[in-house]
C-alpha cells in the first residue's frame, strides 16, 4: 500500500505539470494570434488538438485563426469538431455564427449566436467572440456593442472584452466611449499592449498623428516585439500622407519601412504578407505590390486573394494581359460570396485595356450596379467609348457622370458635348444615304447644351474651344444649309476674339480661325449681301489657311480680283 501511495504521490506533480503545459500552450497560442503570428498559432493549435483532443477550446481558437485569415471552410470544420467534442461548447457555436456571417447567412448566424449565449453562463468569452464576429467584414458595430455590453455585465474584468467594446465604439464614431473602454482594459492589465495600440488607432482617425505615434511608441516600450503596433504605425503614416500632401513621400516611405518591421516580427506567413499587400494597395505602391504578390502566387498554399491583388497591380502597371489572367482566375475560383464590386471594376478595366471593349463596358456597368457609390466609373466608361468612337454612348455616359458625380469636371461636360457633336456629324457626313439620313439633330441640341454649360462656368477665364464647337454645332442646326440664318455667328466671333488676343496661333488653330472667318464671310455674302465684308472675311480666312475651300471658291468666283489683298 505504501508503494502504491508513493507512486500516486509521485504522479501528482506530473499531472499538474501536464495541466500547466496545456494551459501555457493554449495561452501562448492566443498570444501568437494577438501578435498576428498566425502560422505559429496554427501550428501550436493543431498540435493541441492532437495532444489535448478532448478540449473544445483548442478547436475554437484553431477555427478562429482560420477565419481571420479568410479560410471560412476550414474554420467551420474546426468549430464543428469542437462541438463534436463538447456539445455545449458556447465558443464553437459563436465561431459557427461568425462563419455564417462571413457567408452572408444572417439566419444561420443568429441561430448560432443565440445558442452560444444560451450556453455561455458566466463565461464572457462567447460574448467577446460574437462581438468580434460583428466587427469582421461586413461590420455591424451596433450589434457588436449590444452583445459586448451584455458580456461586460457578465464579467466587467475581461480586459479583452473591453478592448473589443472600445473597437466597436470606435467604428461607431463614439470616441469618448471607445477611450473609456480602452483605458478600462489597460487599468485591468497595464501590460496589455493591444488597447494601447487601439488608442493610437483612435488618435489616427482623429488625424492627431503625433499623439497616435506616441501611443505606438508606448506600446513598443512595453513589448518591442509586438508586430501589430508597427503595422498600425505604418497605416497611420499612410493616412498622414493622404492628409498632408507635403508629407506624402516621406510618410509613405516611412510606412513601408514600419510594415517591413511588422513582417519581421510575424512569421512572414502568406497571410501576414497579404496584409502587407493590403497596405501596399492602399498606399498606391503598385510596382512593389505586383512584385510581392507575384512571389506569393508561386506558393502552392497561397491565399487566392493574391490573384486579386496581382490583377489590380498589373492593371495599374499597364501589364494588362497578366492582369486579366489573374482576375479571371480569382473570380472563377473565389465564388460569388468572396467577389466584391471592385473586382468587377478591375475586370472591366482589364477587358477594355485588352481590346474587349463591349464586354468591358458591360462589366463596368455591372460594377456600378453592385456598388452605387462607384458612379465615377461612368467617367471611365465614357472615356473608353469615346476612344472607340462610340460617340452617342460616350455622350450618354459623360452626361450620367456629370449629372450624378461631385467629381465631374468641366472637361467632362466638354467631352459630353464633343461626344454628342461627333455622334451627329459622323453619320451626317456619311456617303451612305441610309446612314446620313438617320443623323439625329437632337444630338446637336445636347451638344449645344453641354458647350453652353462650359461657357457659362468659364466666363471669367473663357474656354475658346467650347465656343468653336458650339459654333459648329449651331451651324449644323441650320434648317437650310444653303440659306443660313447665322446661328453660329456669335460663337465664331467670340472664338476668333479669344484666339487672336493670345497672339500667334499654331497651324491647327490657324485652320480653325480660317473656318470662323470663312463662316462669317459666307454669312456676309449670302445673308447680308455685303460683298465688301465678305471679301474682308474671306481674305482673313485665306491668310490663315490658303487651302480653305470656302475662301478658294469665293476668290475663284471673283476671278481672282481680290488676290493679294
Coordinates of C-alpha atoms in Angstrom, one line a residue:
X1 CA 0.0 0.0 0.0
X2 CA 2.9 2.4 0.8
X3 CA 4.4 1.7 -2.5
X4 CA 1.1 2.5 -4.2
X5 CA 0.8 5.6 -2.1
X6 CA 4.4 6.7 -3.2
X7 CA 3.6 6.1 -6.8
X8 CA 0.4 8.1 -6.5
X9 CA 2.2 11.0 -4.8
X10 CA 4.9 10.9 -7.4
X11 CA 2.4 11.0 -10.2
X12 CA 0.6 14.2 -8.8
X13 CA 3.3 16.6 -9.9
X14 CA 3.2 15.1 -13.3
X15 CA -0.5 15.6 -13.6
X16 CA -0.2 19.3 -12.6
X17 CA 2.8 19.7 -14.9
X18 CA 0.8 18.3 -17.8
X19 CA -2.1 20.7 -16.9
X20 CA 0.3 23.6 -16.7
X21 CA 1.9 22.8 -20.0
X22 CA -1.5 22.6 -21.7
X23 CA -2.7 25.9 -20.1
X24 CA 0.6 27.7 -21.1
X25 CA 0.5 26.3 -24.6
X26 CA -3.0 27.5 -25.2
X27 CA -2.1 30.8 -23.7
X28 CA 0.9 31.0 -26.0
X29 CA -1.2 30.2 -29.0
X30 CA -3.6 33.0 -28.1
X31 CA -0.7 35.4 -27.7
X32 CA 0.5 34.4 -31.1
X33 CA -2.9 35.2 -32.5
X34 CA -2.9 38.6 -30.8
X35 CA 0.6 39.2 -32.3
X36 CA -0.8 38.2 -35.7
X37 CA 1.7 35.3 -35.9
X38 CA -0.9 33.1 -37.5
X39 CA 1.3 30.4 -38.9
X40 CA 2.8 29.9 -35.4
X41 CA -0.6 29.9 -33.8
X42 CA -2.0 27.4 -36.3
X43 CA 0.9 25.0 -35.7
X44 CA 0.5 25.2 -31.9
X45 CA -3.2 24.7 -32.1
X46 CA -3.1 21.8 -34.5
X47 CA -0.7 20.2 -32.0
X48 CA -3.1 20.9 -29.1
X49 CA -6.0 19.3 -31.0
X50 CA -3.9 16.1 -31.0
X51 CA -2.3 16.2 -27.6
X52 CA -5.4 17.6 -25.9
X53 CA -8.0 16.3 -28.3
X54 CA -10.9 16.5 -25.8
X55 CA -10.5 20.2 -25.2
X56 CA -13.1 22.1 -27.3
X57 CA -11.3 25.4 -26.8
X58 CA -8.4 24.2 -28.9
X59 CA -10.7 23.7 -31.9
X60 CA -12.3 27.0 -31.4
X61 CA -9.1 29.0 -31.5
X62 CA -7.8 27.0 -34.4
X63 CA -11.1 27.8 -36.2
X64 CA -10.8 31.5 -35.3
X65 CA -7.3 31.7 -36.8
X66 CA -8.6 30.2 -40.0
X67 CA -11.5 32.6 -40.0
X68 CA -9.4 35.8 -39.6
X69 CA -7.2 34.5 -42.4
X70 CA -10.2 34.2 -44.7
X71 CA -10.5 30.4 -44.7
X72 CA -14.1 30.0 -43.7
X73 CA -14.5 26.4 -44.8
X74 CA -11.5 25.3 -42.6
X75 CA -12.8 27.4 -39.7
X76 CA -16.3 25.8 -40.0
X77 CA -14.7 22.3 -39.9
X78 CA -12.7 23.2 -36.7
X79 CA -15.7 24.7 -35.0
X80 CA -17.8 21.6 -35.7
X81 CA -15.0 19.4 -34.4
X82 CA -15.1 21.4 -31.2
X83 CA -18.8 20.9 -30.9
X84 CA -18.4 17.2 -31.5
X85 CA -16.0 17.1 -28.5
X86 CA -18.4 19.2 -26.4
X87 CA -22.0 19.6 -27.5
X88 CA -22.3 22.6 -25.1
X89 CA -19.3 24.4 -26.4
X90 CA -20.5 28.1 -26.4
X91 CA -17.3 29.3 -28.1
X92 CA -17.6 27.0 -31.0
X93 CA -21.2 28.0 -31.6
X94 CA -20.0 31.6 -31.6
X95 CA -17.5 30.5 -34.2
X96 CA -20.1 28.9 -36.4
X97 CA -22.1 32.1 -36.2
X98 CA -19.1 34.1 -37.3
X99 CA -18.6 31.8 -40.3
X100 CA -22.3 32.2 -41.2
X101 CA -21.9 36.0 -41.1
X102 CA -18.9 35.6 -43.4
X103 CA -21.0 33.6 -45.8
X104 CA -23.8 36.2 -45.5
X105 CA -26.2 33.7 -44.0
X106 CA -27.9 36.0 -41.4
X107 CA -30.4 33.5 -40.2
X108 CA -27.8 30.8 -39.5
X109 CA -25.6 33.4 -37.8
X110 CA -28.4 34.5 -35.5
X111 CA -29.3 30.9 -34.6
X112 CA -25.7 30.0 -33.8
X113 CA -25.1 33.2 -31.7
X114 CA -28.3 32.6 -29.7
X115 CA -27.2 29.1 -29.0
X116 CA -23.7 30.3 -27.9
X117 CA -25.3 32.9 -25.5
X118 CA -27.7 30.3 -24.1
X119 CA -24.7 28.1 -23.2
X120 CA -22.3 30.9 -22.1
X121 CA -23.4 31.1 -18.4
X122 CA -20.9 33.2 -16.5
X123 CA -18.3 33.0 -19.3
X124 CA -17.8 36.3 -21.1
X125 CA -15.7 34.8 -23.9
X126 CA -18.6 33.7 -26.1
X127 CA -20.0 37.3 -25.9
X128 CA -16.5 38.6 -26.8
X129 CA -16.2 36.5 -29.9
X130 CA -19.7 37.2 -31.1
X131 CA -18.8 40.8 -30.8
X132 CA -15.6 40.3 -32.7
X133 CA -17.6 38.4 -35.4
X134 CA -19.8 41.5 -35.8
X135 CA -16.6 43.6 -36.3
X136 CA -15.3 41.4 -39.1
X137 CA -16.4 42.2 -42.6
X138 CA -19.2 43.1 -43.0
X139 CA -19.1 45.3 -39.9
X140 CA -22.1 45.7 -37.7
X141 CA -20.9 48.0 -34.8
X142 CA -24.3 48.4 -33.2
X143 CA -24.8 44.6 -32.9
X144 CA -21.2 44.3 -31.6
X145 CA -21.8 47.0 -28.9
X146 CA -25.1 45.3 -27.8
X147 CA -23.6 41.8 -27.3
X148 CA -20.3 43.1 -25.8
X149 CA -22.2 45.2 -23.3
X150 CA -24.1 42.1 -22.3
X151 CA -20.7 40.3 -21.9
X152 CA -19.4 43.2 -19.8
X153 CA -22.4 42.7 -17.5
X154 CA -21.3 39.0 -17.1
X155 CA -17.7 39.9 -16.4
X156 CA -16.6 43.5 -16.1
X157 CA -13.0 42.4 -15.6
X158 CA -12.5 40.9 -19.0
X159 CA -9.8 43.2 -20.5
X160 CA -10.0 41.6 -23.9
X161 CA -13.8 42.2 -24.0
X162 CA -13.3 45.9 -23.0
X163 CA -10.8 46.2 -25.9
X164 CA -13.4 44.8 -28.3
X165 CA -16.1 47.0 -26.9
X166 CA -13.8 50.0 -27.4
X167 CA -13.2 48.9 -31.0
X168 CA -16.9 48.7 -31.6
X169 CA -17.5 52.2 -30.2
X170 CA -14.6 53.5 -32.4
X171 CA -16.2 52.0 -35.5
X172 CA -19.4 53.6 -34.5
X173 CA -17.6 57.0 -34.2
X174 CA -18.1 57.2 -30.5
X175 CA -14.6 58.2 -29.5
X176 CA -15.2 59.0 -25.8
X177 CA -16.8 55.7 -25.1
X178 CA -14.0 53.9 -27.1
X179 CA -11.4 55.6 -25.0
X180 CA -13.1 54.8 -21.7
X181 CA -13.1 51.1 -22.6
X182 CA -9.5 51.1 -23.8
X183 CA -8.4 52.8 -20.5
X184 CA -10.5 50.3 -18.6
X185 CA -8.7 47.4 -20.3
X186 CA -5.3 49.0 -19.5
X187 CA -6.3 49.5 -15.9
X188 CA -7.2 45.8 -15.6
X189 CA -3.9 44.8 -17.2
X190 CA -1.3 47.5 -17.5
X191 CA 1.0 45.2 -19.6
X192 CA -1.7 44.6 -22.2
X193 CA -0.4 46.4 -25.2
X194 CA -3.3 45.8 -27.6
X195 CA -5.5 48.6 -26.0
X196 CA -2.6 51.0 -26.1
X197 CA -2.2 50.4 -29.8
X198 CA -6.0 50.8 -30.1
X199 CA -5.7 54.3 -28.5
X200 CA -3.1 55.1 -31.2
X201 CA -5.7 54.0 -33.9
X202 CA -8.3 56.2 -32.2
X203 CA -6.0 59.2 -32.5
X204 CA -5.2 58.3 -36.1
X205 CA -8.8 58.6 -37.1
X206 CA -8.9 62.0 -35.3
X207 CA -6.0 63.0 -37.5
X208 CA -3.9 63.6 -34.4
X209 CA -0.9 61.8 -35.9
X210 CA 1.7 62.9 -33.3
X211 CA -0.5 61.6 -30.4
X212 CA -1.1 58.4 -32.4
X213 CA 2.7 57.8 -32.8
X214 CA 3.2 58.4 -29.1
X215 CA 0.8 55.6 -28.2
X216 CA 2.5 53.2 -30.6
X217 CA 5.8 54.0 -29.0
X218 CA 4.3 53.4 -25.6
X219 CA 3.1 50.0 -26.7
X220 CA 6.5 49.1 -28.1
X221 CA 8.2 50.3 -24.9
X222 CA 6.2 47.5 -23.1
X223 CA 6.7 44.9 -25.8
X224 CA 9.3 45.8 -28.6
X225 CA 8.3 42.7 -30.5
X226 CA 4.6 43.5 -30.7
X227 CA 4.2 43.5 -34.5
X228 CA 0.7 44.9 -34.8
X229 CA 2.0 48.2 -33.3
X230 CA 4.3 48.6 -36.3
X231 CA 1.5 47.7 -38.7
X232 CA -0.8 50.3 -37.2
X233 CA 2.0 52.8 -37.2
X234 CA 2.6 52.1 -40.9
X235 CA -1.1 52.6 -41.7
X236 CA -1.1 55.8 -39.6
X237 CA 1.8 57.0 -41.8
X238 CA -0.3 56.3 -44.9
X239 CA -3.3 58.3 -43.5
X240 CA -0.8 61.1 -42.6
X241 CA 0.5 61.1 -46.1
X242 CA -3.1 61.4 -47.6
X243 CA -4.0 64.2 -45.2
X244 CA -0.8 66.2 -45.7
X245 CA 0.4 66.0 -49.3
X246 CA 3.7 67.8 -48.4
X247 CA 4.5 64.8 -46.1
X248 CA 3.3 62.2 -48.6
X249 CA 6.5 60.8 -50.0
X250 CA 8.3 60.8 -46.6
X251 CA 5.4 59.2 -44.8
X252 CA 4.6 56.5 -47.4
X253 CA 8.3 55.6 -47.4
X254 CA 8.3 55.5 -43.6
X255 CA 5.1 53.5 -43.6
X256 CA 6.7 50.8 -45.9
X257 CA 9.6 50.5 -43.5
X258 CA 7.3 50.2 -40.5
X259 CA 5.4 47.4 -42.3
X260 CA 8.7 45.6 -43.0
X261 CA 9.4 45.6 -39.3
X262 CA 5.9 44.2 -38.7
X263 CA 6.7 41.4 -41.2
X264 CA 10.0 40.7 -39.5
X265 CA 8.1 40.2 -36.1
X266 CA 5.5 37.9 -37.5
X267 CA 6.2 34.6 -39.0
X268 CA 6.2 36.1 -42.5
X269 CA 3.4 33.7 -43.3
X270 CA 1.5 34.1 -46.5
X271 CA -1.3 35.8 -44.6
X272 CA 0.9 38.4 -42.9
X273 CA 2.5 39.1 -46.3
X274 CA -1.0 39.5 -47.7
X275 CA -1.7 42.1 -45.1
X276 CA 1.4 43.9 -46.3
X277 CA -0.1 43.6 -49.8
X278 CA -3.3 45.3 -48.4
X279 CA -1.1 48.1 -47.2
X280 CA 0.8 48.5 -50.5
X281 CA -2.6 48.6 -52.3
X282 CA -3.9 51.3 -50.0
X283 CA -0.6 53.2 -50.4
X284 CA -0.7 53.0 -54.2
X285 CA 2.6 51.3 -54.3
X286 CA 1.7 49.2 -57.3
X287 CA 5.1 48.3 -58.5
X288 CA 6.1 46.9 -55.1
X289 CA 2.7 45.3 -54.8
X290 CA 3.0 43.4 -58.1
X291 CA 6.5 42.1 -57.1
X292 CA 5.2 41.0 -53.7
X293 CA 2.1 39.2 -54.9
X294 CA 3.9 37.6 -57.9
X295 CA 6.2 35.9 -55.4
X296 CA 3.3 34.9 -53.3
X297 CA 1.5 33.4 -56.3
X298 CA 4.3 30.9 -56.7
X299 CA 3.4 29.2 -53.4
X300 CA 1.1 26.2 -53.7
X301 CA -0.6 27.2 -50.5
X302 CA -1.1 30.8 -51.3
X303 CA -4.3 32.6 -50.5
X304 CA -6.5 33.2 -53.5
X305 CA -6.6 36.9 -52.7
X306 CA -3.1 37.1 -54.1
X307 CA -4.6 36.9 -57.6
X308 CA -7.0 39.7 -56.9
X309 CA -4.1 42.0 -55.9
X310 CA -2.0 40.7 -58.8
X311 CA -4.8 41.8 -61.2
X312 CA -5.1 45.2 -59.5
X313 CA -1.4 45.9 -59.6
X314 CA -0.9 44.6 -63.1
X315 CA -3.6 46.9 -64.4
X316 CA -2.0 49.9 -62.7
X317 CA 1.4 48.9 -64.1
X318 CA -0.1 48.5 -67.6
X319 CA 0.6 44.8 -67.6
X320 CA -2.9 44.1 -68.9
X321 CA -2.7 40.6 -70.2
X322 CA -1.3 39.2 -67.0
X323 CA -3.8 41.2 -65.0
X324 CA -6.7 39.8 -67.0
X325 CA -5.5 36.3 -66.4
X326 CA -5.2 36.9 -62.7
X327 CA -8.6 38.4 -62.2
X328 CA -10.3 35.7 -64.2
X329 CA -8.6 33.0 -62.0
X330 CA -9.6 34.8 -58.8
X331 CA -13.2 35.3 -59.8
X332 CA -13.5 31.7 -61.2
X333 CA -12.2 30.1 -58.0
X334 CA -13.4 32.6 -55.3
X335 CA -17.1 32.1 -55.6
X336 CA -19.7 34.8 -55.6
X337 CA -19.6 35.3 -51.8
X338 CA -16.0 36.5 -51.9
X339 CA -16.2 38.7 -55.0
X340 CA -16.6 42.4 -54.3
X341 CA -17.6 45.2 -56.7
X342 CA -14.0 46.4 -57.0
X343 CA -13.2 43.0 -58.7
X344 CA -15.8 43.8 -61.4
X345 CA -14.2 47.2 -61.7
X346 CA -10.8 45.8 -62.5
X347 CA -12.1 43.0 -64.6
X348 CA -13.9 45.7 -66.7
X349 CA -10.9 47.9 -66.9
X350 CA -8.7 45.0 -68.0
X351 CA -11.2 43.8 -70.6
X352 CA -11.3 47.3 -72.1
X353 CA -7.5 47.6 -71.9
X354 CA -7.0 44.3 -73.8
X355 CA -9.5 45.3 -76.5
X356 CA -12.7 43.6 -75.4
X357 CA -14.5 46.9 -75.1
X358 CA -18.1 45.8 -75.3
X359 CA -17.7 43.2 -72.6
X360 CA -15.5 45.5 -70.5
X361 CA -18.1 48.3 -70.6
X362 CA -20.8 45.9 -69.6
X363 CA -18.7 44.7 -66.7
X364 CA -18.0 48.3 -65.6
X365 CA -21.8 49.0 -65.6
X366 CA -22.2 45.8 -63.6
X367 CA -19.7 47.2 -61.0
X368 CA -21.8 50.3 -60.7
X369 CA -25.0 48.3 -60.2
X370 CA -23.3 46.3 -57.4
X371 CA -22.0 49.5 -55.7
X372 CA -23.9 52.7 -56.4
X373 CA -21.1 54.7 -54.8
X374 CA -19.0 53.8 -57.8
X375 CA -20.8 56.4 -60.0
X376 CA -17.4 57.8 -61.0
X377 CA -17.0 54.7 -63.2
X378 CA -19.2 56.4 -65.8
X379 CA -16.1 58.6 -66.5
X380 CA -14.1 55.5 -67.4
X381 CA -16.9 54.1 -69.4
X382 CA -17.3 57.4 -71.3
X383 CA -13.5 57.6 -72.0
X384 CA -13.5 54.0 -73.3
X385 CA -16.5 54.6 -75.5
X386 CA -15.1 57.9 -76.8
X387 CA -11.7 56.2 -77.6
X388 CA -13.6 53.6 -79.6
X389 CA -15.6 56.3 -81.4
X390 CA -18.9 55.1 -79.9
X391 CA -19.8 58.7 -79.5
X392 CA -23.5 58.6 -78.7
X393 CA -23.0 56.1 -75.9
X394 CA -20.0 58.1 -74.7
X395 CA -22.1 61.2 -74.6
X396 CA -24.7 59.4 -72.5
X397 CA -22.0 58.1 -70.1
X398 CA -20.5 61.6 -69.7
X399 CA -24.0 63.0 -69.1
X400 CA -24.7 60.4 -66.4
X401 CA -21.3 61.1 -64.8
X402 CA -21.7 64.9 -64.9
X403 CA -25.2 64.7 -63.5
X404 CA -24.5 62.4 -60.6
X405 CA -20.9 62.8 -59.6
X406 CA -19.5 65.6 -57.4
X407 CA -16.1 64.9 -59.0
X408 CA -17.2 65.8 -62.6
X409 CA -15.0 68.5 -64.1
X410 CA -15.7 71.0 -66.8
X411 CA -13.7 68.9 -69.2
X412 CA -16.2 66.1 -68.7
X413 CA -19.0 68.4 -69.7
X414 CA -16.9 69.5 -72.7
X415 CA -16.4 65.9 -73.7
X416 CA -20.1 65.2 -73.3
X417 CA -20.6 68.0 -75.9
X418 CA -17.9 66.6 -78.2
X419 CA -19.4 63.1 -78.0
X420 CA -22.9 64.2 -79.0
X421 CA -21.4 66.5 -81.7
X422 CA -19.5 63.7 -83.3
X423 CA -22.4 61.4 -82.8
X424 CA -24.3 63.6 -85.2
X425 CA -21.6 64.8 -87.6
X426 CA -20.1 61.4 -88.5
X427 CA -23.3 59.8 -89.7
X428 CA -24.4 63.0 -91.3
X429 CA -21.2 63.1 -93.4
X430 CA -21.5 59.5 -94.5
X431 CA -21.7 58.9 -98.2
X432 CA -24.3 56.2 -97.5
X433 CA -27.6 58.0 -97.6
X434 CA -29.2 55.3 -95.4
X435 CA -26.7 56.3 -92.7
X436 CA -26.7 60.1 -93.2
X437 CA -30.5 60.2 -93.2
X438 CA -30.5 58.8 -89.7
X439 CA -28.3 61.6 -88.2
X440 CA -30.3 62.7 -85.2
X441 CA -30.4 66.5 -84.8
X442 CA -31.4 66.0 -81.1
X443 CA -27.7 65.2 -80.6
X444 CA -26.8 68.7 -81.7
X445 CA -29.1 70.2 -79.1
X446 CA -27.5 68.0 -76.4
X447 CA -24.0 69.1 -77.6
X448 CA -25.0 72.7 -77.6
X449 CA -26.3 72.4 -74.1
X450 CA -23.1 70.9 -72.8
X451 CA -20.9 73.5 -74.5
X452 CA -23.2 76.3 -73.2
X453 CA -22.7 74.9 -69.6
X454 CA -18.9 75.0 -70.1
X455 CA -19.1 78.6 -71.4
X456 CA -21.2 79.8 -68.5
X457 CA -18.8 78.2 -66.0
X458 CA -15.7 79.6 -67.6
X459 CA -16.9 83.2 -68.2
X460 CA -14.1 84.6 -66.1
X461 CA -11.5 82.6 -68.0
X462 CA -13.1 81.7 -71.3
X463 CA -12.6 78.2 -72.8
X464 CA -12.1 79.0 -76.5
X465 CA -12.7 75.5 -77.9
X466 CA -16.2 75.4 -76.2
X467 CA -17.1 78.4 -78.4
X468 CA -15.6 76.8 -81.5
X469 CA -17.6 73.6 -81.1
X470 CA -20.7 75.4 -80.0
X471 CA -20.4 77.4 -83.3
X472 CA -20.0 74.2 -85.3
X473 CA -23.0 72.5 -83.6
X474 CA -25.2 75.6 -84.3
X475 CA -24.0 75.7 -87.9
X476 CA -25.3 72.1 -88.3
X477 CA -28.5 73.1 -86.6
X478 CA -29.4 75.4 -89.5
X479 CA -32.6 74.1 -91.1
X480 CA -31.3 75.0 -94.5
X481 CA -27.6 74.6 -95.0
X482 CA -27.7 76.6 -98.2
X483 CA -29.6 79.5 -96.7
X484 CA -28.0 80.0 -93.3
X485 CA -29.5 82.4 -90.7
X486 CA -26.4 82.9 -88.6
X487 CA -27.0 80.7 -85.5
X488 CA -23.2 80.1 -85.2
X489 CA -22.2 83.8 -85.7
X490 CA -21.7 84.9 -82.1
X491 CA -19.8 81.8 -81.2
X492 CA -17.3 82.0 -84.1
X493 CA -16.9 85.7 -83.4
X494 CA -16.1 85.0 -79.7
X495 CA -13.7 82.2 -80.7
X496 CA -11.8 84.5 -83.1
X497 CA -11.6 87.2 -80.5
X498 CA -10.2 84.9 -77.8
X499 CA -7.6 83.3 -80.1
X500 CA -6.4 86.5 -81.8
X501 CA -5.9 88.0 -78.3
X502 CA -3.5 85.2 -77.5
X503 CA -1.0 86.1 -80.2
X504 CA 0.5 83.9 -83.0
X505 CA -1.6 80.7 -83.4
X506 CA -0.2 77.3 -84.3
X507 CA -1.1 75.6 -87.6
X508 CA -4.1 73.7 -86.2
X509 CA -5.5 76.9 -84.6
X510 CA -4.9 78.8 -87.9
X511 CA -7.2 76.3 -89.7
X512 CA -9.9 76.9 -87.0
X513 CA -9.6 80.7 -87.4
X514 CA -9.9 80.3 -91.2
X515 CA -13.0 78.2 -90.6
X516 CA -14.5 81.0 -88.5
X517 CA -13.7 83.8 -90.9
X518 CA -15.0 81.7 -93.8
X519 CA -18.3 81.2 -92.0
X520 CA -18.5 85.0 -91.3
X521 CA -17.6 85.5 -95.0
X522 CA -20.4 83.3 -96.2
X523 CA -22.9 85.0 -93.9
X524 CA -21.9 88.4 -95.3
X525 CA -22.0 87.0 -98.8
X526 CA -25.3 85.2 -98.8
X527 CA -27.4 86.5 -95.9
X528 CA -26.3 90.2 -95.6
X529 CA -25.3 90.7 -99.3
X530 CA -22.4 92.7 -98.1
X531 CA -19.6 91.9 -100.6
X532 CA -17.0 94.2 -99.0
X533 CA -17.4 92.5 -95.7
X534 CA -17.5 89.1 -97.3
X535 CA -14.2 89.8 -99.1
X536 CA -12.6 91.0 -95.9
X537 CA -13.6 87.9 -94.0
X538 CA -12.6 85.5 -96.8
X539 CA -9.3 87.3 -97.2
X540 CA -8.5 86.6 -93.5
X541 CA -9.6 83.0 -93.9
X542 CA -7.2 82.6 -96.8
X543 CA -4.4 84.3 -94.9
X544 CA -4.7 81.7 -92.1
X545 CA -5.4 78.8 -94.4
X546 CA -4.7 79.1 -98.1
X547 CA -6.4 75.8 -98.6
X548 CA -9.7 76.8 -97.1
X549 CA -12.3 75.7 -99.7
X550 CA -14.9 78.4 -99.0
X551 CA -12.3 81.1 -99.5
X552 CA -11.0 79.4 -102.6
X553 CA -14.5 79.2 -104.0
X554 CA -15.2 82.9 -103.3
X555 CA -12.0 84.2 -104.9
X556 CA -12.3 81.8 -107.9
X557 CA -15.8 83.2 -108.5
X558 CA -14.5 86.7 -108.3
X559 CA -11.9 85.8 -111.0
X560 CA -9.0 86.4 -108.7
X561 CA -9.8 90.1 -108.4
X562 CA -9.2 90.2 -104.7
X563 CA -5.9 88.2 -104.9
X564 CA -3.2 89.5 -102.7
X565 CA -5.5 91.8 -100.7

